[in-house]
Amino acid sequence: MSIAAANGLSRSSRIAPTTVMAFVLVLGLLFHANAADSTVQVQLDSKNTGPRAIESATERGIVRDYRGAWTSMAEALEFNTLDPLDGPFTGDAKRLLRDTVASQEKSGLRRKYLDQNHKLEAVFYAPEGDVIELHDTAEYQLQVLDGDKLIENERVTLHYVVLMTPSADRWMVRHMQAVSQF
Amino acid sequence: MRRLLICVAVCLVQACSAQSTDISAPASVVAGDEATLSTTGSGRASFYLLGPGISRKSDVALGQAIQLHAQDLRNAGAYLAILCSDTCHRATFYVNAAKPTSLTFVVHPSRVPVKLNDAVSGVAFPFDQFHNLALRPVTVDFQLTEGNASLFSRAVRAQDGIAWFRTTSGKSAGALQVVAAIDDLSVRRVVQQVASDPCNLRIKGQRTAAGILVETEPVHDCSGNPVSDGTMVTFTATDASGKSTVDAPIKQGVARAQMTASTAAVISVASGVVMGNELRVGARP
């Protein structure tokens, strides 16, 4: 054990500082990605959906992809970048988010969605399984920043009507609209 | 002491003015309409508007109304108005979808056999001119017609921005017109109805120099629709030497095959899961 440790130490002392920095950076990114995922909690209630019943594999896919969509949206609106929107969003939802990012970038604003908790209810699943409507009661900490200045920091609860459609390998958010109540 | 009193007075004035700064918004706005936010207080402040598709910042005078233009409020959803002078104050409001001006109408399948239960379905989503989902209940009229005959007609109240139907396909092969309408707004889709499985499959045959020529009578489904060309029909000849099979597609309503049996044979026919009659042909003279 001690020999291995000693060997390890002697080896690490010969590694270039840039390699160590790259390793730390990769570890940091991995940790960041996991942390971002863990802050988005999603539960789906599909008891009252119809006319088609949701298969359990579909249910798992929707939860996974909806969580991914919010993780990506949060990243896009925090860092004003469009790349995270390419996978999980399509149609009107993608267009609106792109507009939001462009608008934020222009005005120097950013939004942070922290500690998210989404309670989803599937209210409609089309007979052919090609569209699902969800009601999301979303609770999160919303922060708005003007440059680095925090101008809003509030715990909010919002209601979203969401349309998701399947693509080749995932469910995509096609439409997302906040409403005052369901 | 005098300086201290002045400081306290200044602080009190600042506190009072900070408390009096506020912003209020209407509870809801219709997409594409203008709106007015009222503010209280005096001096200048930064105003932020954040909503779906919009994030903007401007300088405003406190105590005066803030006009929100129609183009800022085209997207339905939750909006956050923030007013910052010494401290920040917020107001939230919702923009609701306007009157529906378009229908997204998805119909399945594009091709369907006749008289199949719950085979045709359609889902309609009403949207306003800004692509917001119209969530207020509206009635969508679904009409299905084959030829000039009405097959199905139903008025469905849209719930949560969705109206849908499901029904049995019609009796006749050909185009099934499917229409969804809200008032004078309508969208049309076409489903191709094709013949169902063959019904009363019958064959006739005769011995020729080369063997036995067998052919079906014109192949129809149980509603009398000609079964589509290209549908495969299987002929099986059983004679003393064993069994031989020929697959032939229907061409112009009839399937034909040349069998090679030289002795007496029994020929049967099938298409999919449907069996036809048996034909007995004597040995070559």
Short mmCIF file of C-alpha atoms in Angstrom, two decimals:
data_model
loop_
_atom_site.label_atom_id
_atom_site.label_comp_id
_atom_site.label_asym_id
_atom_site.label_seq_id
_atom_site.Cartn_x
_atom_site.Cartn_y
_atom_site.Cartn_z
CA MET A 1 0.00 0.00 0.00
CA SER A 2 2.63 2.46 1.02
CA ILE A 3 4.79 1.46 -1.95
CA ALA A 4 1.90 2.03 -4.32
CA ALA A 5 1.21 5.36 -2.73
CA ALA A 6 4.86 6.29 -2.96
CA ASN A 7 4.91 5.25 -6.62
CA GLY A 8 1.81 7.25 -7.24
CA LEU A 9 3.35 10.30 -5.66
CA SER A 10 6.57 9.97 -7.53
CA ARG A 11 4.62 9.53 -10.78
CA SER A 12 2.38 12.53 -10.16
CA SER A 13 5.39 14.68 -9.45
CA ARG A 14 6.53 14.03 -13.03
CA ILE A 15 3.17 14.91 -14.64
CA ALA A 16 3.05 18.23 -16.45
CA PRO A 17 1.00 20.94 -14.66
CA THR A 18 -1.21 21.38 -17.77
CA THR A 19 -2.20 17.69 -17.59
CA VAL A 20 -3.13 18.03 -13.94
CA MET A 21 -5.17 21.14 -14.68
CA ALA A 22 -6.98 19.39 -17.54
CA PHE A 23 -7.72 16.41 -15.26
CA VAL A 24 -9.09 18.70 -12.55
CA LEU A 25 -11.15 20.57 -15.13
CA VAL A 26 -12.69 17.33 -16.46
CA LEU A 27 -13.46 16.20 -12.90
CA GLY A 28 -15.00 19.58 -12.19
CA LEU A 29 -17.17 19.43 -15.29
CA LEU A 30 -18.32 15.91 -14.42
CA PHE A 31 -19.16 17.00 -10.90
CA HIS A 32 -20.94 20.09 -12.24
CA ALA A 33 -23.03 18.02 -14.66
CA ASN A 34 -24.09 15.63 -11.90
CA ALA A 35 -24.86 18.49 -9.55
CA ALA A 36 -27.01 20.23 -12.18
CA ASP A 37 -28.98 17.03 -12.79
CA SER A 38 -29.54 16.39 -9.10
CA THR A 39 -31.12 19.83 -8.63
CA VAL A 40 -33.98 18.98 -11.00
CA GLN A 41 -36.49 16.67 -9.37
CA VAL A 42 -39.30 15.33 -11.58
CA GLN A 43 -42.25 13.17 -10.55
CA LEU A 44 -44.88 12.00 -13.02
CA ASP A 45 -48.43 11.04 -12.16
CA SER A 46 -50.04 9.19 -15.07
CA LYS A 47 -53.05 7.72 -13.27
CA ASN A 48 -55.64 9.90 -14.97
CA THR A 49 -54.19 10.09 -18.45
CA GLY A 50 -56.05 9.02 -21.55
CA PRO A 51 -57.16 7.93 -24.04
CA ARG A 52 -53.99 5.86 -24.29
CA ALA A 53 -52.34 4.36 -21.22
CA ILE A 54 -48.68 5.22 -20.69
CA GLU A 55 -46.34 2.23 -20.76
CA SER A 56 -43.81 2.19 -17.91
CA ALA A 57 -40.85 2.51 -20.29
CA THR A 58 -42.49 5.56 -21.85
CA GLU A 59 -43.10 7.04 -18.42
CA ARG A 60 -39.45 6.65 -17.51
CA GLY A 61 -38.41 8.19 -20.82
CA ILE A 62 -40.64 11.20 -20.33
CA VAL A 63 -39.34 11.83 -16.80
CA ARG A 64 -35.73 11.47 -17.97
CA ASP A 65 -36.18 13.75 -20.99
CA TYR A 66 -38.24 16.37 -19.18
CA ARG A 67 -35.58 16.57 -16.47
CA GLY A 68 -32.97 16.90 -19.21
CA ALA A 69 -34.96 19.66 -20.86
CA TRP A 70 -35.08 21.77 -17.69
CA THR A 71 -31.42 21.13 -16.98
CA SER A 72 -30.59 22.31 -20.50
CA MET A 73 -32.93 25.28 -20.30
CA ALA A 74 -31.42 26.37 -17.00
CA GLU A 75 -27.94 26.14 -18.50
CA ALA A 76 -28.95 28.05 -21.65
CA LEU A 77 -30.55 30.89 -19.70
CA GLU A 78 -27.82 31.11 -17.08
CA PHE A 79 -24.95 31.28 -19.55
CA ASN A 80 -26.85 32.72 -22.55
CA THR A 81 -25.84 29.90 -24.83
CA LEU A 82 -27.94 28.14 -27.47
CA ASP A 83 -26.17 24.79 -27.61
CA PRO A 84 -28.04 23.12 -24.71
CA LEU A 85 -31.37 23.77 -26.46
CA ASP A 86 -30.54 21.66 -29.51
CA GLY A 87 -31.31 18.25 -28.05
CA PRO A 88 -34.39 18.48 -25.83
CA PHE A 89 -36.46 21.22 -27.51
CA THR A 90 -38.21 21.55 -30.83
CA GLY A 91 -40.88 23.67 -32.50
CA ASP A 92 -42.31 26.67 -30.68
CA ALA A 93 -40.57 25.84 -27.40
CA LYS A 94 -37.16 25.97 -29.06
CA ARG A 95 -37.96 29.15 -30.97
CA LEU A 96 -39.09 30.92 -27.79
CA LEU A 97 -36.06 29.84 -25.81
CA ARG A 98 -33.73 30.96 -28.56
CA ASP A 99 -35.48 34.32 -28.58
CA THR A 100 -35.13 34.52 -24.80
CA VAL A 101 -31.41 33.79 -24.91
CA ALA A 102 -30.87 36.34 -27.69
CA SER A 103 -32.88 38.93 -25.78
CA GLN A 104 -30.99 38.27 -22.53
CA GLU A 105 -27.67 38.52 -24.28
CA LYS A 106 -28.66 41.87 -25.76
CA SER A 107 -29.78 43.31 -22.43
CA GLY A 108 -27.03 41.76 -20.31
CA LEU A 109 -29.44 39.71 -18.20
CA ARG A 110 -29.29 36.13 -17.00
CA ARG A 111 -31.75 33.85 -15.20
CA LYS A 112 -30.95 31.01 -12.86
CA TYR A 113 -33.37 28.20 -12.08
CA LEU A 114 -32.17 26.56 -8.88
CA ASP A 115 -33.42 23.72 -6.74
CA GLN A 116 -36.15 22.70 -9.16
CA ASN A 117 -39.03 20.43 -8.24
CA HIS A 118 -41.51 19.45 -10.95
CA LYS A 119 -44.75 17.63 -10.26
CA LEU A 120 -46.03 16.40 -13.59
CA GLU A 121 -49.48 15.14 -14.36
CA ALA A 122 -50.09 13.51 -17.72
CA VAL A 123 -53.50 14.75 -18.82
CA PHE A 124 -53.61 13.54 -22.42
CA TYR A 125 -51.76 10.84 -24.32
CA ALA A 126 -52.83 10.64 -27.96
CA PRO A 127 -54.36 7.41 -29.30
CA GLU A 128 -51.33 6.83 -31.54
CA GLY A 129 -48.82 7.84 -28.87
CA ASP A 130 -47.44 10.72 -30.91
CA VAL A 131 -48.09 13.53 -28.44
CA ILE A 132 -48.49 13.87 -24.69
CA GLU A 133 -49.79 16.84 -22.72
CA LEU A 134 -48.39 17.38 -19.25
CA HIS A 135 -49.33 19.76 -16.47
CA ASP A 136 -46.25 20.75 -14.54
CA THR A 137 -46.47 22.39 -11.14
CA ALA A 138 -42.92 23.68 -10.98
CA GLU A 139 -41.29 25.08 -7.90
CA TYR A 140 -37.85 26.62 -8.07
CA GLN A 141 -35.61 29.40 -6.88
CA LEU A 142 -35.56 32.04 -9.59
CA GLN A 143 -32.62 34.39 -9.68
CA VAL A 144 -32.31 37.23 -12.18
CA LEU A 145 -28.95 38.87 -12.69
CA ASP A 146 -28.14 42.12 -14.43
CA GLY A 147 -24.50 41.49 -15.21
CA ASP A 148 -23.29 40.20 -11.84
CA LYS A 149 -25.87 42.12 -9.83
CA LEU A 150 -28.66 40.02 -8.35
CA ILE A 151 -31.97 41.83 -8.90
CA GLU A 152 -34.39 39.01 -8.14
CA ASN A 153 -34.12 36.03 -5.85
CA GLU A 154 -37.45 34.43 -5.17
CA ARG A 155 -38.87 30.98 -4.54
CA VAL A 156 -41.67 30.66 -7.11
CA THR A 157 -44.35 28.15 -8.03
CA LEU A 158 -45.54 28.20 -11.61
CA HIS A 159 -47.93 26.07 -13.65
CA TYR A 160 -46.89 24.97 -17.12
CA VAL A 161 -48.87 23.29 -19.88
CA VAL A 162 -46.38 21.21 -21.84
CA LEU A 163 -46.64 19.30 -25.11
CA MET A 164 -44.01 16.65 -25.74
CA THR A 165 -43.57 14.61 -28.91
CA PRO A 166 -41.36 11.59 -29.51
CA SER A 167 -38.36 11.77 -31.82
CA ALA A 168 -36.03 8.97 -32.87
CA ASP A 169 -34.47 8.45 -29.47
CA ARG A 170 -36.16 10.76 -26.97
CA TRP A 171 -39.19 12.82 -26.02
CA MET A 172 -38.85 16.47 -26.98
CA VAL A 173 -40.54 19.52 -25.50
CA ARG A 174 -42.51 21.06 -28.37
CA HIS A 175 -44.58 23.60 -26.48
CA MET A 176 -44.34 25.03 -22.97
CA GLN A 177 -46.70 27.72 -21.73
CA ALA A 178 -47.06 29.03 -18.18
CA VAL A 179 -50.63 29.55 -16.99
CA SER A 180 -52.05 31.11 -13.85
CA GLN A 181 -53.84 27.88 -12.96
CA PHE A 182 -54.83 24.55 -14.51
CA MET B 1 -25.14 66.22 17.37
CA ARG B 2 -26.51 68.40 14.62
CA ARG B 3 -24.82 66.23 11.99
CA LEU B 4 -26.29 63.14 13.57
CA LEU B 5 -29.80 64.60 13.39
CA ILE B 6 -29.30 65.49 9.73
CA CYS B 7 -28.10 61.97 8.99
CA VAL B 8 -31.11 60.47 10.75
CA ALA B 9 -33.44 62.79 8.83
CA VAL B 10 -31.82 61.91 5.48
CA CYS B 11 -32.07 58.23 6.30
CA LEU B 12 -35.73 58.57 7.21
CA VAL B 13 -36.47 60.45 3.97
CA GLN B 14 -34.64 57.77 1.96
CA ALA B 15 -36.47 55.00 3.78
CA CYS B 16 -39.82 56.69 3.17
CA SER B 17 -39.09 57.17 -0.52
CA ALA B 18 -37.90 53.54 -0.82
CA GLN B 19 -41.09 52.28 0.80
CA SER B 20 -43.26 54.30 -1.50
CA THR B 21 -41.65 52.85 -4.66
CA ASP B 22 -43.74 50.07 -6.06
CA ILE B 23 -44.98 48.53 -9.28
CA SER B 24 -48.29 46.90 -10.07
CA ALA B 25 -49.50 44.99 -13.11
CA PRO B 26 -52.84 43.85 -14.46
CA ALA B 27 -53.74 40.30 -13.42
CA SER B 28 -53.78 39.11 -17.00
CA VAL B 29 -53.34 40.36 -20.54
CA VAL B 30 -54.41 38.91 -23.89
CA ALA B 31 -51.51 38.07 -26.20
CA GLY B 32 -50.80 40.83 -28.67
CA ASP B 33 -52.55 43.50 -26.60
CA GLU B 34 -50.85 46.47 -25.00
CA ALA B 35 -50.68 46.76 -21.22
CA THR B 36 -49.89 49.40 -18.67
CA LEU B 37 -47.95 48.94 -15.46
CA SER B 38 -48.29 51.60 -12.78
CA THR B 39 -45.45 52.73 -10.58
CA THR B 40 -45.22 54.82 -7.45
CA GLY B 41 -42.34 56.82 -6.03
CA SER B 42 -40.17 59.54 -7.45
CA GLY B 43 -36.91 59.72 -9.32
CA ARG B 44 -35.50 57.31 -11.86
CA ALA B 45 -35.38 53.52 -11.78
CA SER B 46 -34.34 50.57 -13.88
CA PHE B 47 -37.22 48.56 -15.27
CA TYR B 48 -36.84 44.93 -16.30
CA LEU B 49 -39.38 42.85 -18.21
CA LEU B 50 -38.80 39.11 -18.34
CA GLY B 51 -41.11 36.67 -20.06
CA PRO B 52 -41.15 33.94 -22.70
CA GLY B 53 -38.99 35.19 -25.56
CA ILE B 54 -38.26 38.55 -23.96
CA SER B 55 -35.77 40.01 -21.49
CA ARG B 56 -35.32 43.74 -21.61
CA LYS B 57 -34.11 46.57 -19.46
CA SER B 58 -34.98 50.25 -19.66
CA ASP B 59 -34.78 53.43 -17.66
CA VAL B 60 -38.10 54.75 -16.33
CA ALA B 61 -39.43 57.64 -14.25
CA LEU B 62 -41.06 56.54 -11.01
CA GLY B 63 -44.63 57.60 -10.50
CA GLN B 64 -45.39 57.31 -14.20
CA ALA B 65 -47.07 54.47 -16.04
CA ILE B 66 -44.95 52.02 -18.02
CA GLN B 67 -46.44 51.13 -21.40
CA LEU B 68 -45.83 47.61 -22.62
CA HIS B 69 -46.13 47.32 -26.38
CA ALA B 70 -48.12 44.62 -28.12
CA GLN B 71 -44.95 43.13 -29.62
CA ASP B 72 -43.53 42.59 -26.12
CA LEU B 73 -46.58 40.58 -25.10
CA ARG B 74 -47.13 38.20 -27.99
CA ASN B 75 -46.10 35.06 -26.19
CA ALA B 76 -48.47 33.55 -23.66
CA GLY B 77 -46.97 32.76 -20.27
CA ALA B 78 -45.75 34.25 -17.01
CA TYR B 79 -44.10 37.67 -17.05
CA LEU B 80 -42.03 39.27 -14.37
CA ALA B 81 -41.73 43.05 -14.10
CA ILE B 82 -38.94 44.32 -11.84
CA LEU B 83 -38.39 47.90 -10.81
CA CYS B 84 -35.07 48.75 -9.18
CA SER B 85 -34.12 52.05 -7.63
CA ASP B 86 -32.54 51.70 -4.17
CA THR B 87 -34.26 48.38 -3.80
CA CYS B 88 -36.06 46.16 -6.28
CA HIS B 89 -39.80 45.59 -6.44
CA ARG B 90 -41.57 43.04 -8.54
CA ALA B 91 -44.93 42.33 -10.11
CA THR B 92 -46.00 39.24 -11.99
CA PHE B 93 -48.73 38.86 -14.55
CA TYR B 94 -49.89 36.36 -17.14
CA VAL B 95 -50.39 36.74 -20.86
CA ASN B 96 -53.15 34.46 -22.13
CA ALA B 97 -53.56 33.16 -25.66
CA ALA B 98 -55.76 35.17 -28.00
CA LYS B 99 -58.61 33.81 -30.14
CA PRO B 100 -57.68 30.68 -32.15
CA THR B 101 -56.64 31.44 -35.71
CA SER B 102 -55.07 28.13 -36.67
CA LEU B 103 -55.54 24.46 -35.97
CA THR B 104 -52.84 21.86 -35.81
CA PHE B 105 -54.63 18.67 -36.79
CA VAL B 106 -52.93 15.27 -36.66
CA VAL B 107 -54.82 12.32 -38.16
CA HIS B 108 -53.79 8.66 -38.11
CA PRO B 109 -53.28 6.49 -40.04
CA SER B 110 -52.69 7.73 -43.59
CA ARG B 111 -53.92 4.42 -45.03
CA VAL B 112 -56.45 2.14 -43.37
CA PRO B 113 -58.44 -1.01 -44.22
CA VAL B 114 -62.21 -0.52 -44.35
CA LYS B 115 -64.48 -1.42 -41.43
CA LEU B 116 -61.74 -1.57 -38.84
CA ASN B 117 -62.79 -0.67 -35.30
CA ASP B 118 -61.26 2.45 -33.72
CA ALA B 119 -58.85 2.65 -36.61
CA VAL B 120 -59.03 6.36 -37.44
CA SER B 121 -58.11 8.99 -34.87
CA GLY B 122 -57.45 12.69 -34.93
CA VAL B 123 -56.14 15.25 -32.46
CA ALA B 124 -56.65 19.00 -32.92
CA PHE B 125 -54.78 21.80 -31.14
CA PRO B 126 -56.11 25.37 -31.52
CA PHE B 127 -53.41 28.06 -31.67
CA ASP B 128 -53.69 31.83 -31.82
CA GLN B 129 -51.89 34.00 -34.36
CA PHE B 130 -48.76 34.07 -32.19
CA HIS B 131 -48.53 30.26 -31.90
CA ASN B 132 -49.84 30.20 -28.33
CA LEU B 133 -51.93 27.18 -27.40
CA ALA B 134 -55.50 28.43 -26.94
CA LEU B 135 -56.50 26.94 -23.62
CA ARG B 136 -59.93 28.48 -23.28
CA PRO B 137 -62.59 25.87 -24.05
CA VAL B 138 -63.66 25.97 -27.69
CA THR B 139 -65.78 23.53 -29.65
CA VAL B 140 -64.10 21.67 -32.47
CA ASP B 141 -66.35 20.05 -35.08
CA PHE B 142 -65.00 16.84 -36.55
CA GLN B 143 -66.55 15.65 -39.84
CA LEU B 144 -65.59 12.48 -41.70
CA THR B 145 -67.02 11.86 -45.17
CA GLU B 146 -66.46 9.16 -47.76
CA GLY B 147 -67.66 10.20 -51.18
CA ASN B 148 -70.76 12.26 -50.47
CA ALA B 149 -71.80 10.25 -47.44
CA SER B 150 -71.16 11.44 -43.90
CA LEU B 151 -69.41 8.78 -41.89
CA PHE B 152 -68.96 10.58 -38.61
CA SER B 153 -69.80 13.97 -37.18
CA ARG B 154 -69.09 15.14 -33.67
CA ALA B 155 -68.67 18.42 -31.82
CA VAL B 156 -65.95 18.08 -29.20
CA ARG B 157 -65.23 20.62 -26.49
CA ALA B 158 -61.47 21.16 -26.39
CA GLN B 159 -60.01 20.54 -22.97
CA ASP B 160 -56.61 21.93 -22.02
CA GLY B 161 -56.13 22.97 -25.63
CA ILE B 162 -56.87 19.55 -27.10
CA ALA B 163 -59.85 18.01 -28.88
CA TRP B 164 -59.75 14.51 -30.26
CA PHE B 165 -61.82 11.70 -31.76
CA ARG B 166 -61.47 8.04 -32.63
CA THR B 167 -63.76 6.05 -34.88
CA THR B 168 -64.19 3.03 -37.13
CA SER B 169 -63.09 3.34 -40.75
CA GLY B 170 -65.72 3.51 -43.50
CA LYS B 171 -67.11 0.83 -45.80
CA SER B 172 -65.77 1.95 -49.17
CA ALA B 173 -62.24 2.00 -50.46
CA GLY B 174 -61.12 5.46 -51.50
CA ALA B 175 -60.44 8.83 -49.93
CA LEU B 176 -61.83 9.54 -46.48
CA GLN B 177 -62.07 13.29 -45.92
CA VAL B 178 -61.41 14.31 -42.33
CA VAL B 179 -62.17 17.89 -41.32
CA ALA B 180 -61.68 19.71 -38.03
CA ALA B 181 -63.33 23.12 -37.73
CA ILE B 182 -63.73 25.95 -35.25
CA ASP B 183 -66.28 28.47 -36.52
CA ASP B 184 -65.06 29.47 -39.99
CA LEU B 185 -61.61 28.01 -39.49
CA SER B 186 -61.20 24.48 -40.86
CA VAL B 187 -58.42 22.05 -41.63
CA ARG B 188 -58.77 19.04 -43.92
CA ARG B 189 -56.85 15.78 -43.94
CA VAL B 190 -57.28 12.72 -46.17
CA VAL B 191 -57.03 9.09 -45.14
CA GLN B 192 -56.82 6.49 -47.90
CA GLN B 193 -59.21 3.64 -47.19
CA VAL B 194 -58.23 0.38 -48.80
CA ALA B 195 -59.99 -2.98 -49.10
CA SER B 196 -59.80 -5.23 -46.11
CA ASP B 197 -58.83 -8.92 -46.21
CA PRO B 198 -60.22 -10.95 -49.14
CA CYS B 199 -63.61 -12.54 -48.61
CA ASN B 200 -65.09 -15.60 -50.43
CA LEU B 201 -61.82 -16.35 -52.17
CA ARG B 202 -62.65 -18.69 -55.07
CA ILE B 203 -60.50 -20.30 -57.78
CA LYS B 204 -61.10 -22.03 -61.09
CA GLY B 205 -58.61 -23.97 -63.20
CA GLN B 206 -57.99 -26.10 -66.20
CA ARG B 207 -55.36 -28.49 -67.34
CA THR B 208 -53.07 -27.26 -70.09
CA ALA B 209 -50.17 -28.78 -71.96
CA ALA B 210 -47.77 -27.28 -69.41
CA GLY B 211 -49.69 -28.31 -66.29
CA ILE B 212 -52.63 -26.71 -64.56
CA LEU B 213 -53.57 -23.04 -64.98
CA VAL B 214 -55.44 -21.74 -61.95
CA GLU B 215 -56.83 -18.30 -61.32
CA THR B 216 -59.01 -16.61 -58.77
CA GLU B 217 -62.31 -15.02 -59.44
CA PRO B 218 -62.09 -11.22 -58.95
CA VAL B 219 -60.93 -10.84 -55.35
CA HIS B 220 -63.06 -8.63 -53.08
CA ASP B 221 -63.25 -7.94 -49.38
CA CYS B 222 -66.44 -8.59 -47.42
CA SER B 223 -67.75 -5.10 -48.30
CA GLY B 224 -67.31 -5.71 -52.01
CA ASN B 225 -64.21 -3.55 -52.48
CA PRO B 226 -61.67 -4.96 -54.94
CA VAL B 227 -58.60 -6.09 -53.05
CA SER B 228 -55.55 -4.03 -53.99
CA ASP B 229 -53.30 -5.20 -56.81
CA GLY B 230 -50.07 -6.62 -55.46
CA THR B 231 -51.76 -8.48 -52.61
CA MET B 232 -50.21 -11.94 -52.55
CA VAL B 233 -52.28 -15.07 -53.11
CA THR B 234 -50.84 -18.52 -52.41
CA PHE B 235 -51.83 -21.53 -54.53
CA THR B 236 -50.97 -25.00 -53.22
CA ALA B 237 -51.19 -28.16 -55.34
CA THR B 238 -51.17 -31.54 -53.62
CA ASP B 239 -50.74 -34.62 -55.79
CA ALA B 240 -49.22 -38.13 -55.57
CA SER B 241 -45.70 -36.70 -55.69
CA GLY B 242 -46.27 -34.28 -52.86
CA LYS B 243 -47.02 -30.59 -52.38
CA SER B 244 -45.99 -27.58 -54.45
CA THR B 245 -46.71 -23.93 -53.75
CA VAL B 246 -46.84 -20.84 -55.96
CA ASP B 247 -47.24 -17.25 -54.71
CA ALA B 248 -48.82 -14.85 -57.17
CA PRO B 249 -49.77 -11.17 -56.79
CA ILE B 250 -53.21 -9.93 -57.69
CA LYS B 251 -53.13 -8.10 -61.03
CA GLN B 252 -56.21 -6.23 -62.18
CA GLY B 253 -58.24 -7.94 -59.48
CA VAL B 254 -57.22 -11.51 -60.29
CA ALA B 255 -54.30 -13.76 -59.29
CA ARG B 256 -53.06 -16.47 -61.69
CA ALA B 257 -50.56 -19.32 -61.41
CA GLN B 258 -49.28 -22.19 -63.52
CA MET B 259 -48.95 -25.42 -61.49
CA THR B 260 -46.83 -28.32 -62.76
CA ALA B 261 -48.77 -31.36 -61.44
CA SER B 262 -49.23 -34.08 -64.09
CA THR B 263 -51.29 -36.49 -61.99
CA ALA B 264 -54.64 -35.78 -60.30
CA ALA B 265 -54.24 -32.90 -57.85
CA VAL B 266 -56.10 -30.92 -55.25
CA ILE B 267 -55.42 -27.20 -55.45
CA SER B 268 -56.16 -24.87 -52.58
CA VAL B 269 -55.85 -21.08 -52.28
CA ALA B 270 -55.18 -18.65 -49.46
CA SER B 271 -54.42 -14.96 -48.98
CA GLY B 272 -53.12 -13.90 -45.62
CA VAL B 273 -55.24 -15.73 -43.06
CA VAL B 274 -58.15 -16.24 -45.47
CA MET B 275 -58.64 -19.68 -47.08
CA GLY B 276 -60.54 -20.18 -50.35
CA ASN B 277 -62.18 -23.18 -52.00
CA GLU B 278 -60.42 -26.39 -53.07
CA LEU B 279 -60.26 -27.45 -56.71
CA ARG B 280 -59.85 -31.06 -57.88
CA VAL B 281 -58.18 -31.52 -61.24
CA GLY B 282 -57.90 -34.90 -62.94
CA ALA B 283 -54.70 -36.50 -64.25
CA ARG B 284 -53.30 -35.60 -67.66
CA PRO B 285 -55.09 -37.76 -70.28
#
